[in-house]
Amino acid sequence: MPAQILLFGHGVPLSDPVLAGLAVRDVTRLYRAPIPGSRVAPLLEPFLDPFVRAFLLGLEAGAFQDASLVVIWRQGAGALHAYRYAQELRRLGLVPALPRLHLWNRTGGETEAARAFDATQDAALAALTAGLPRGPVLDREGPLAVLDARQAAGLISGSLAFAHRLKARATGLPAATETAGQTSGPRLALAGAPLGSDRLHRWLDRQGQLVLDLQGPDVPNRYPLERMLERRGVEILVWQVDPHDDLHGWKAPATHALCRRLGIRFVDLGYIPAFASFRDLPEVLP
């Protein structure tokens, strides 16, 4: 069954009960270059992150035309920018009028007001999808847990694990869990801003074994960061942010302090593009 609903926004919950049984795909981390003669590209300010830019360029190119609905997850970094820009570009006639865009928000709070707000948001999305066919509910969490456990044990390279997660999001299918043998070297963690390509992961595979990937998608979050770092025996935490990041970098000082307290080496690679090339990376870990 082809995807009827496209999702945009880091961390959007594919397996949320509101979406259960629907054919969904997550287009957040897909790269798109401007079409020849793009009228949208010159209007996109430099502060927009590469994922928002790719989404808006995809709209212009008609890449989402086969979907019944595009749902933008408000909680994702940059998602509100994507929604507001898309609305304005449509008003100007620079992108197609379809498919419909819907902003889905949640507070995640426990107060009565927060629960009422979340219920209203979920009801609005449920109403929009009420007429769409639903199939069997997929088990996405089980394969993700298996994949995470194998990565924690050093049984799969960081680049292959990341590729499995990216493909699962982009297709809406459960993640593959195939491995390629035991890894070796220092036990690494990767943190910072979201990445869209596996270049940094492939580079890290030459430096050691990536046992904890915190930049997502589907970041393991069952335990506090301190506990995960200790349980996985992390020796080096590698930090990076996109040059246009205005969110994740704020977490660096606290993460650095935690690593110092735990005796974990903290390596800050500085600005690494979300869709990096090997030219953007040093030869070895500093």
mmCIF file of C-alpha atoms in Angstrom:
data_model
loop_
_atom_site.group_PDB
_atom_site.id
_atom_site.type_symbol
_atom_site.label_atom_id
_atom_site.label_comp_id
_atom_site.label_asym_id
_atom_site.label_seq_id
_atom_site.Cartn_x
_atom_site.Cartn_y
_atom_site.Cartn_z
ATOM 1 C CA MET A 1 0.000 0.000 0.000
ATOM 2 C CA PRO A 2 1.588 3.325 -1.032
ATOM 3 C CA ALA A 3 2.059 5.972 1.643
ATOM 4 C CA GLN A 4 -1.047 8.091 2.057
ATOM 5 C CA ILE A 5 0.376 10.372 4.721
ATOM 6 C CA LEU A 6 3.777 12.018 4.657
ATOM 7 C CA LEU A 7 5.245 13.189 7.946
ATOM 8 C CA PHE A 8 7.745 15.979 8.513
ATOM 9 C CA GLY A 9 9.425 16.864 11.788
ATOM 10 C CA HIS A 10 12.221 15.314 13.836
ATOM 11 C CA GLY A 11 10.840 12.764 16.265
ATOM 12 C CA VAL A 12 7.386 12.523 14.708
ATOM 13 C CA PRO A 13 5.804 9.358 16.193
ATOM 14 C CA LEU A 14 5.097 7.012 13.280
ATOM 15 C CA SER A 15 3.453 4.460 15.558
ATOM 16 C CA ASP A 16 1.194 6.860 17.434
ATOM 17 C CA PRO A 17 -2.330 5.448 17.971
ATOM 18 C CA VAL A 18 -3.796 8.286 15.887
ATOM 19 C CA LEU A 19 -1.837 6.960 12.889
ATOM 20 C CA ALA A 20 -2.293 3.246 13.616
ATOM 21 C CA GLY A 21 -2.784 1.195 10.456
ATOM 22 C CA LEU A 22 -2.262 4.121 8.097
ATOM 23 C CA ALA A 23 0.406 4.024 5.402
ATOM 24 C CA VAL A 24 2.903 6.674 6.497
ATOM 25 C CA ARG A 25 6.392 7.781 5.521
ATOM 26 C CA ASP A 26 8.733 10.234 7.239
ATOM 27 C CA VAL A 27 10.323 12.656 4.756
ATOM 28 C CA THR A 28 12.160 14.767 7.349
ATOM 29 C CA ARG A 29 15.722 13.700 6.559
ATOM 30 C CA LEU A 30 15.492 13.376 2.785
ATOM 31 C CA TYR A 31 17.804 15.601 0.748
ATOM 32 C CA ARG A 32 16.467 17.563 -2.217
ATOM 33 C CA ALA A 33 18.311 19.968 -4.475
ATOM 34 C CA PRO A 34 16.480 22.900 -6.089
ATOM 35 C CA ILE A 35 14.793 22.196 -9.402
ATOM 36 C CA PRO A 36 16.278 24.065 -12.389
ATOM 37 C CA GLY A 37 15.079 27.655 -12.299
ATOM 38 C CA SER A 38 13.658 27.265 -8.794
ATOM 39 C CA ARG A 39 11.664 30.291 -7.672
ATOM 40 C CA VAL A 40 11.623 29.090 -4.074
ATOM 41 C CA ALA A 41 15.356 28.603 -3.450
ATOM 42 C CA PRO A 42 16.237 32.338 -3.666
ATOM 43 C CA LEU A 43 13.555 33.117 -1.059
ATOM 44 C CA LEU A 44 14.863 30.746 1.621
ATOM 45 C CA GLU A 45 16.842 32.658 4.233
ATOM 46 C CA PRO A 46 20.203 31.249 5.347
ATOM 47 C CA PHE A 47 18.993 30.547 8.891
ATOM 48 C CA LEU A 48 16.657 27.784 7.691
ATOM 49 C CA ASP A 49 18.138 24.379 8.439
ATOM 50 C CA PRO A 50 18.821 21.989 5.522
ATOM 51 C CA PHE A 51 15.875 19.743 6.372
ATOM 52 C CA VAL A 52 13.380 22.607 6.197
ATOM 53 C CA ARG A 53 14.957 23.755 2.939
ATOM 54 C CA ALA A 54 14.731 20.253 1.464
ATOM 55 C CA PHE A 55 11.075 19.971 2.476
ATOM 56 C CA LEU A 56 10.144 23.281 0.853
ATOM 57 C CA LEU A 57 12.098 22.460 -2.297
ATOM 58 C CA GLY A 58 10.329 19.096 -2.397
ATOM 59 C CA LEU A 59 6.975 20.872 -2.257
ATOM 60 C CA GLU A 60 7.976 23.045 -5.192
ATOM 61 C CA ALA A 61 9.131 20.003 -7.182
ATOM 62 C CA GLY A 62 5.816 18.218 -6.645
ATOM 63 C CA ALA A 63 7.553 15.416 -4.761
ATOM 64 C CA PHE A 64 4.634 14.977 -2.363
ATOM 65 C CA GLN A 65 1.761 15.114 -4.853
ATOM 66 C CA ASP A 66 0.742 11.468 -4.442
ATOM 67 C CA ALA A 67 0.042 11.850 -0.719
ATOM 68 C CA SER A 68 -3.405 12.483 0.720
ATOM 69 C CA LEU A 69 -2.005 14.596 3.533
ATOM 70 C CA VAL A 70 1.275 16.041 4.799
ATOM 71 C CA VAL A 71 1.447 16.186 8.591
ATOM 72 C CA ILE A 72 4.020 18.515 10.129
ATOM 73 C CA TRP A 73 5.043 17.609 13.679
ATOM 74 C CA ARG A 74 5.242 20.898 15.560
ATOM 75 C CA GLN A 75 7.664 19.567 18.184
ATOM 76 C CA GLY A 76 10.393 18.907 15.622
ATOM 77 C CA ALA A 77 13.161 21.489 15.353
ATOM 78 C CA GLY A 78 12.390 23.832 12.464
ATOM 79 C CA ALA A 79 8.965 22.309 11.824
ATOM 80 C CA LEU A 80 7.031 25.507 12.448
ATOM 81 C CA HIS A 81 9.309 27.312 9.991
ATOM 82 C CA ALA A 82 8.526 24.630 7.411
ATOM 83 C CA TYR A 83 4.787 24.999 7.946
ATOM 84 C CA ARG A 84 4.707 28.798 7.890
ATOM 85 C CA TYR A 85 6.953 29.060 4.846
ATOM 86 C CA ALA A 86 4.933 26.418 2.998
ATOM 87 C CA GLN A 87 1.712 28.310 3.686
ATOM 88 C CA GLU A 88 3.173 31.576 2.443
ATOM 89 C CA LEU A 89 4.728 29.980 -0.646
ATOM 90 C CA ARG A 90 1.326 28.528 -1.482
ATOM 91 C CA ARG A 91 -0.315 31.903 -1.018
ATOM 92 C CA LEU A 92 2.185 33.304 -3.517
ATOM 93 C CA GLY A 93 1.470 30.486 -5.978
ATOM 94 C CA LEU A 94 5.054 29.206 -5.885
ATOM 95 C CA VAL A 95 4.269 25.641 -4.772
ATOM 96 C CA PRO A 96 1.349 23.335 -5.659
ATOM 97 C CA ALA A 97 -1.902 23.744 -3.735
ATOM 98 C CA LEU A 98 -2.020 20.042 -2.856
ATOM 99 C CA PRO A 99 -1.581 17.941 -0.805
ATOM 100 C CA ARG A 100 -3.135 19.457 2.278
ATOM 101 C CA LEU A 101 -0.766 20.493 5.072
ATOM 102 C CA HIS A 102 -1.686 19.926 8.706
ATOM 103 C CA LEU A 103 0.235 21.112 11.783
ATOM 104 C CA TRP A 104 0.072 18.503 14.560
ATOM 105 C CA ASN A 105 1.083 19.670 18.015
ATOM 106 C CA ARG A 106 1.388 18.120 21.463
ATOM 107 C CA THR A 107 2.533 19.500 24.800
ATOM 108 C CA GLY A 108 3.287 16.147 26.392
ATOM 109 C CA GLY A 109 2.286 17.713 29.699
ATOM 110 C CA GLU A 110 0.411 16.086 32.570
ATOM 111 C CA THR A 111 -1.847 18.952 33.618
ATOM 112 C CA GLU A 112 -5.545 18.918 32.815
ATOM 113 C CA ALA A 113 -5.094 21.808 30.378
ATOM 114 C CA ALA A 114 -2.208 20.058 28.602
ATOM 115 C CA ARG A 115 -4.154 16.816 28.256
ATOM 116 C CA ALA A 116 -7.152 18.706 26.891
ATOM 117 C CA PHE A 117 -4.957 20.496 24.338
ATOM 118 C CA ASP A 118 -3.320 17.252 23.220
ATOM 119 C CA ALA A 119 -6.694 15.528 22.901
ATOM 120 C CA THR A 120 -7.984 18.372 20.729
ATOM 121 C CA GLN A 121 -4.928 18.159 18.490
ATOM 122 C CA ASP A 122 -5.248 14.383 18.142
ATOM 123 C CA ALA A 123 -8.970 14.645 17.399
ATOM 124 C CA ALA A 124 -8.306 17.129 14.601
ATOM 125 C CA LEU A 125 -5.792 14.775 12.976
ATOM 126 C CA ALA A 126 -8.108 11.793 13.459
ATOM 127 C CA ALA A 127 -10.892 13.682 11.689
ATOM 128 C CA LEU A 128 -8.639 14.414 8.710
ATOM 129 C CA THR A 129 -7.645 10.753 8.371
ATOM 130 C CA ALA A 130 -11.048 9.215 9.112
ATOM 131 C CA GLY A 131 -11.782 8.406 5.470
ATOM 132 C CA LEU A 132 -8.428 6.779 4.705
ATOM 133 C CA PRO A 133 -8.111 2.973 4.643
ATOM 134 C CA ARG A 134 -6.182 1.358 7.455
ATOM 135 C CA GLY A 135 -4.277 -1.891 7.343
ATOM 136 C CA PRO A 136 -2.578 -4.054 9.967
ATOM 137 C CA VAL A 137 -0.729 -2.180 12.708
ATOM 138 C CA LEU A 138 3.019 -2.573 12.189
ATOM 139 C CA ASP A 139 5.395 -3.420 15.010
ATOM 140 C CA ARG A 140 8.096 -0.783 14.646
ATOM 141 C CA GLU A 141 9.233 -0.657 18.270
ATOM 142 C CA GLY A 142 10.308 -4.311 18.441
ATOM 143 C CA PRO A 143 12.826 -4.188 15.568
ATOM 144 C CA LEU A 144 14.125 -0.799 16.760
ATOM 145 C CA ALA A 145 14.807 -2.276 20.201
ATOM 146 C CA VAL A 146 16.656 -5.219 18.635
ATOM 147 C CA LEU A 147 18.702 -2.864 16.460
ATOM 148 C CA ASP A 148 19.585 -0.669 19.440
ATOM 149 C CA ALA A 149 20.623 -3.663 21.550
ATOM 150 C CA ARG A 150 22.883 -4.941 18.775
ATOM 151 C CA GLN A 151 24.460 -1.528 18.370
ATOM 152 C CA ALA A 152 25.006 -1.252 22.139
ATOM 153 C CA ALA A 153 26.782 -4.618 22.010
ATOM 154 C CA GLY A 154 29.017 -3.510 19.130
ATOM 155 C CA LEU A 155 27.467 -6.047 16.760
ATOM 156 C CA ILE A 156 26.692 -3.554 13.988
ATOM 157 C CA SER A 157 28.560 -0.587 12.561
ATOM 158 C CA GLY A 158 27.267 2.899 13.240
ATOM 159 C CA SER A 159 26.755 3.604 9.550
ATOM 160 C CA LEU A 160 24.736 0.439 8.931
ATOM 161 C CA ALA A 161 22.572 0.989 12.017
ATOM 162 C CA PHE A 162 21.927 4.587 10.944
ATOM 163 C CA ALA A 163 21.090 3.450 7.402
ATOM 164 C CA HIS A 164 18.576 0.942 8.803
ATOM 165 C CA ARG A 165 16.904 3.672 10.872
ATOM 166 C CA LEU A 166 16.813 6.168 8.006
ATOM 167 C CA LYS A 167 15.319 3.619 5.615
ATOM 168 C CA ALA A 168 12.694 2.559 8.155
ATOM 169 C CA ARG A 169 11.597 6.167 8.544
ATOM 170 C CA ALA A 170 11.637 6.928 4.827
ATOM 171 C CA THR A 171 9.603 3.818 3.945
ATOM 172 C CA GLY A 172 7.406 3.613 7.036
ATOM 173 C CA LEU A 173 8.378 -0.050 7.443
ATOM 174 C CA PRO A 174 9.918 -1.777 10.476
ATOM 175 C CA ALA A 175 13.672 -1.316 10.756
ATOM 176 C CA ALA A 176 15.983 -3.991 9.402
ATOM 177 C CA THR A 177 18.213 -5.574 12.039
ATOM 178 C CA GLU A 178 20.843 -7.362 9.936
ATOM 179 C CA THR A 179 24.397 -6.896 11.162
ATOM 180 C CA ALA A 180 27.790 -7.141 9.499
ATOM 181 C CA GLY A 181 29.946 -8.602 12.254
ATOM 182 C CA GLN A 182 31.527 -7.462 15.504
ATOM 183 C CA THR A 183 33.005 -3.953 15.577
ATOM 184 C CA SER A 184 36.158 -2.963 17.448
ATOM 185 C CA GLY A 185 38.007 0.003 18.886
ATOM 186 C CA PRO A 186 37.062 2.674 21.423
ATOM 187 C CA ARG A 187 33.385 2.745 22.380
ATOM 188 C CA LEU A 188 31.876 5.927 20.922
ATOM 189 C CA ALA A 189 28.701 7.950 21.322
ATOM 190 C CA LEU A 190 27.497 10.519 18.789
ATOM 191 C CA ALA A 191 25.429 13.524 19.847
ATOM 192 C CA GLY A 192 24.365 16.972 18.649
ATOM 193 C CA ALA A 193 22.225 18.057 15.717
ATOM 194 C CA PRO A 194 20.357 15.628 13.418
ATOM 195 C CA LEU A 195 22.237 14.287 10.392
ATOM 196 C CA GLY A 196 20.819 13.413 7.000
ATOM 197 C CA SER A 197 23.653 11.357 5.507
ATOM 198 C CA ASP A 198 25.904 8.599 6.820
ATOM 199 C CA ARG A 199 29.245 10.262 5.979
ATOM 200 C CA LEU A 200 30.050 11.080 9.601
ATOM 201 C CA HIS A 201 29.000 7.594 10.687
ATOM 202 C CA ARG A 202 31.227 5.965 8.075
ATOM 203 C CA TRP A 203 34.092 8.148 9.244
ATOM 204 C CA LEU A 204 33.426 7.202 12.877
ATOM 205 C CA ASP A 205 33.405 3.518 11.948
ATOM 206 C CA ARG A 206 37.114 3.933 11.196
ATOM 207 C CA GLN A 207 37.725 5.513 14.611
ATOM 208 C CA GLY A 208 35.997 2.941 16.810
ATOM 209 C CA GLN A 209 32.618 1.322 17.506
ATOM 210 C CA LEU A 210 29.595 3.611 17.684
ATOM 211 C CA VAL A 211 27.525 2.048 20.475
ATOM 212 C CA LEU A 212 25.185 4.998 21.133
ATOM 213 C CA ASP A 213 23.743 7.289 18.442
ATOM 214 C CA LEU A 214 21.915 10.177 20.105
ATOM 215 C CA GLN A 215 21.255 12.322 17.040
ATOM 216 C CA GLY A 216 18.472 10.000 15.904
ATOM 217 C CA PRO A 217 16.133 9.197 14.348
ATOM 218 C CA ASP A 218 14.470 7.022 16.995
ATOM 219 C CA VAL A 219 16.968 7.984 19.672
ATOM 220 C CA PRO A 220 17.058 5.475 22.539
ATOM 221 C CA ASN A 221 15.521 7.320 25.469
ATOM 222 C CA ARG A 222 14.428 4.643 27.907
ATOM 223 C CA TYR A 223 17.027 5.782 30.437
ATOM 224 C CA PRO A 224 18.679 9.083 31.435
ATOM 225 C CA LEU A 225 21.740 10.004 29.380
ATOM 226 C CA GLU A 226 24.119 9.374 32.277
ATOM 227 C CA ARG A 227 22.860 5.829 32.699
ATOM 228 C CA MET A 228 23.078 5.063 28.973
ATOM 229 C CA LEU A 229 26.654 6.341 28.774
ATOM 230 C CA GLU A 230 27.663 4.227 31.758
ATOM 231 C CA ARG A 231 25.778 1.069 30.743
ATOM 232 C CA ARG A 232 27.297 1.122 27.266
ATOM 233 C CA GLY A 233 30.807 1.799 28.491
ATOM 234 C CA VAL A 234 31.189 4.899 26.315
ATOM 235 C CA GLU A 235 34.789 6.132 26.244
ATOM 236 C CA ILE A 236 34.441 9.052 23.801
ATOM 237 C CA LEU A 237 31.425 11.238 23.049
ATOM 238 C CA VAL A 238 31.596 13.004 19.681
ATOM 239 C CA TRP A 239 29.646 16.259 19.405
ATOM 240 C CA GLN A 240 28.663 18.162 16.243
ATOM 241 C CA VAL A 241 26.076 20.687 15.090
ATOM 242 C CA ASP A 242 24.953 21.974 11.718
ATOM 243 C CA PRO A 243 26.256 25.467 10.802
ATOM 244 C CA HIS A 244 22.663 26.777 10.973
ATOM 245 C CA ASP A 245 21.822 25.110 14.292
ATOM 246 C CA ASP A 246 20.076 27.317 16.854
ATOM 247 C CA LEU A 247 18.849 24.619 19.243
ATOM 248 C CA HIS A 248 21.050 21.614 19.900
ATOM 249 C CA GLY A 249 24.222 23.592 20.603
ATOM 250 C CA TRP A 250 22.687 24.882 23.824
ATOM 251 C CA LYS A 251 22.949 21.346 25.211
ATOM 252 C CA ALA A 252 26.704 21.093 24.648
ATOM 253 C CA PRO A 253 27.918 22.630 27.958
ATOM 254 C CA ALA A 254 25.786 20.327 30.121
ATOM 255 C CA THR A 255 26.743 17.293 28.024
ATOM 256 C CA HIS A 256 30.425 18.245 28.259
ATOM 257 C CA ALA A 257 30.149 18.633 32.036
ATOM 258 C CA LEU A 258 28.467 15.228 32.349
ATOM 259 C CA CYS A 259 31.201 13.584 30.293
ATOM 260 C CA ARG A 260 33.886 15.229 32.404
ATOM 261 C CA ARG A 261 32.244 13.924 35.587
ATOM 262 C CA LEU A 262 32.008 10.392 34.152
ATOM 263 C CA GLY A 263 35.570 10.388 32.821
ATOM 264 C CA ILE A 264 34.402 10.286 29.199
ATOM 265 C CA ARG A 265 36.419 12.152 26.595
ATOM 266 C CA PHE A 266 34.324 14.874 24.908
ATOM 267 C CA VAL A 267 35.315 15.662 21.309
ATOM 268 C CA ASP A 268 33.664 18.675 19.682
ATOM 269 C CA LEU A 269 33.928 18.515 15.888
ATOM 270 C CA GLY A 270 32.321 21.955 15.617
ATOM 271 C CA TYR A 271 30.131 22.692 12.617
ATOM 272 C CA ILE A 272 29.380 19.655 10.462
ATOM 273 C CA PRO A 273 26.761 20.018 7.686
ATOM 274 C CA ALA A 274 23.723 17.772 8.066
ATOM 275 C CA PHE A 275 24.481 16.320 4.623
ATOM 276 C CA ALA A 276 28.233 16.230 5.094
ATOM 277 C CA SER A 277 30.914 15.129 2.666
ATOM 278 C CA PHE A 278 34.200 13.573 3.742
ATOM 279 C CA ARG A 279 35.863 16.924 3.005
ATOM 280 C CA ASP A 280 33.973 18.357 5.987
ATOM 281 C CA LEU A 281 35.634 15.904 8.393
ATOM 282 C CA PRO A 282 39.135 15.702 9.886
ATOM 283 C CA GLU A 283 41.307 12.707 9.096
ATOM 284 C CA VAL A 284 41.058 11.323 12.634
ATOM 285 C CA LEU A 285 39.375 12.233 15.903
ATOM 286 C CA PRO A 286 41.055 15.352 17.324
#
